[in-house]
Amino acid sequence: MKDDEQSKQDRVAEPASLFPVSASLSIDELMRRVRAEVERRRLLSREEDAGRSVENDGQQRLPRWNGFGSRLPVKDSYRLAEFLQLWDEEFVSTVYRVVLRRPADQQGYKHHLDALRSGQRSRVQVLGSIRFSEEGQRLGVHIDGLLIPYRLQNLRRIPLIGRLASFGLTLVRLPNQLQSLATHSGRTSQAMVGLVGRIEETLEQHFKVIHEDLDERANATMQRVIEARQATLARDLSEIREDIRALRAELAHVKAKYEAHQGSWRDVSPNSLVSAVNESRRGLIDLQRKLMTLASSNPVSGSAGVQGTSEAATSILDAEYTSFEDTFRGTRDDIKKRAEHYLDHLAAAGVTPSSGLVIDLGCGRGEWLELLRERGYQARGVDMNPVMLDDSIAHGLDVVEADALTYLRGLSDASVAAITSMHLVEHLPQAVLIQLLDEAMRVLKDGGLLALETPNPENITVGACWFYMDPTHRNPIPPPLLQWTVTNRGYVDATIHRLKEHRGVSQLETVPADQPNASQMNEMIGWFTAAPDYAIVARKA
């Protein structure tokens, strides 16, 4: 720091030759020298300000390209090589700044730049013409090594001798010129690379500050939205709780009325009981609608209130689907009768009660699990519907609330004796089905059984109508397609079993063979009487 300060003082200090002590110095000459000194100091001040600006660029603005000429300090003596490392505009402006101690005037700047670019004059000639001009001689800035090259190059004006001297001088100076050009290009490239790096660093810092500011503003805005939404949710949930209390009171009233008249049925009006039940049902449905509307209209995710409302809406849908299953799939005894034939497949595959765990994916109400337990098997069900799982738990069954694929991924290799799935695959995208088959292959023991049951679209009433009675179905899967998919994932002995028992198959009678068009009629009857369900039963090799 002391050296830098000393350097500044040396550069600003008054040159000894600028103000010689002389009584004969005229007023005009004195004023001219004063103006020159003021201009010199102004240039020094501007140079120092530019240096401070560069230092502050990293914090306030992007770095600027200052060129090499701006780094040439104002001093009393120079070497010719210091100027020859500069080119074009930078060269001309620097010569004016350090030799004449002032910025270039427009006319002179254009004259010298055009002469330089057109090749009429070299840098040595431009530098010499400025240095040895009347103004340059008055200031007396010394440039070591300039005079001889300048005079030699001026010999070009002589017709014959000038050409020979110019040619000889060009040959002599060509290597140095090329070396100077290469050096200047290299320094410029390196300086530009450094400048780009500083600009990138500065931009990163600015973007970091901007992102942090945006994040803070976004978080503050989101917090205000969440707080406002939570207040609205609190009011809505309070109203729902009031509705629940009113509904419970109404149900208690109906129960009390029923118990009061339980011993005297003749005094009870069936219409009044039906009316009370219907009224209670309407109140329950209205409450469900409010919860669903509250969940679907809330744009904020992540707050405790929204999470609770979303879970309530999901519970409503689960209960709705359970009611659908109860209405259209049949009773527990019906489902148990339909599942009995899988016991034969387990026995045929050598899967006994002592073989290990049987996993049922999409276990629903647990009818198949209950049947397995009655036969001594260790069985576990997996489903995502908590309402159905409550029914299974009420029957003392081992069930897990989980996604089927996620659950399989948590099991160890070769840890399961058999995997069954009744009416699950038609709910899955093809990509998920492939992953489920692969995970099942991994967790099955060698020779383990895989059984997949699904609606059979070969039955025209199933494929065209009954399949779509379940709003959560994706698309029917033809038996050969599911068989090929299972085989293609590495399973062996994959067979199709078309299932009719206890499934309400249409009782259309075939047409006697001696009747006209009997074969066509019987073929069409077969479309309507085909098995409504089928299963693919396979093993792990």
Coordinates of C-alpha atoms in Angstrom, one line a residue, residues 221 431 447 469:
T221 CA -46.9 -14.9 0.2
A431 CA -46.3 -50.5 -16.9
G447 CA -42.1 -73.3 -7.7
M469 CA -70.1 -51.1 -13.9

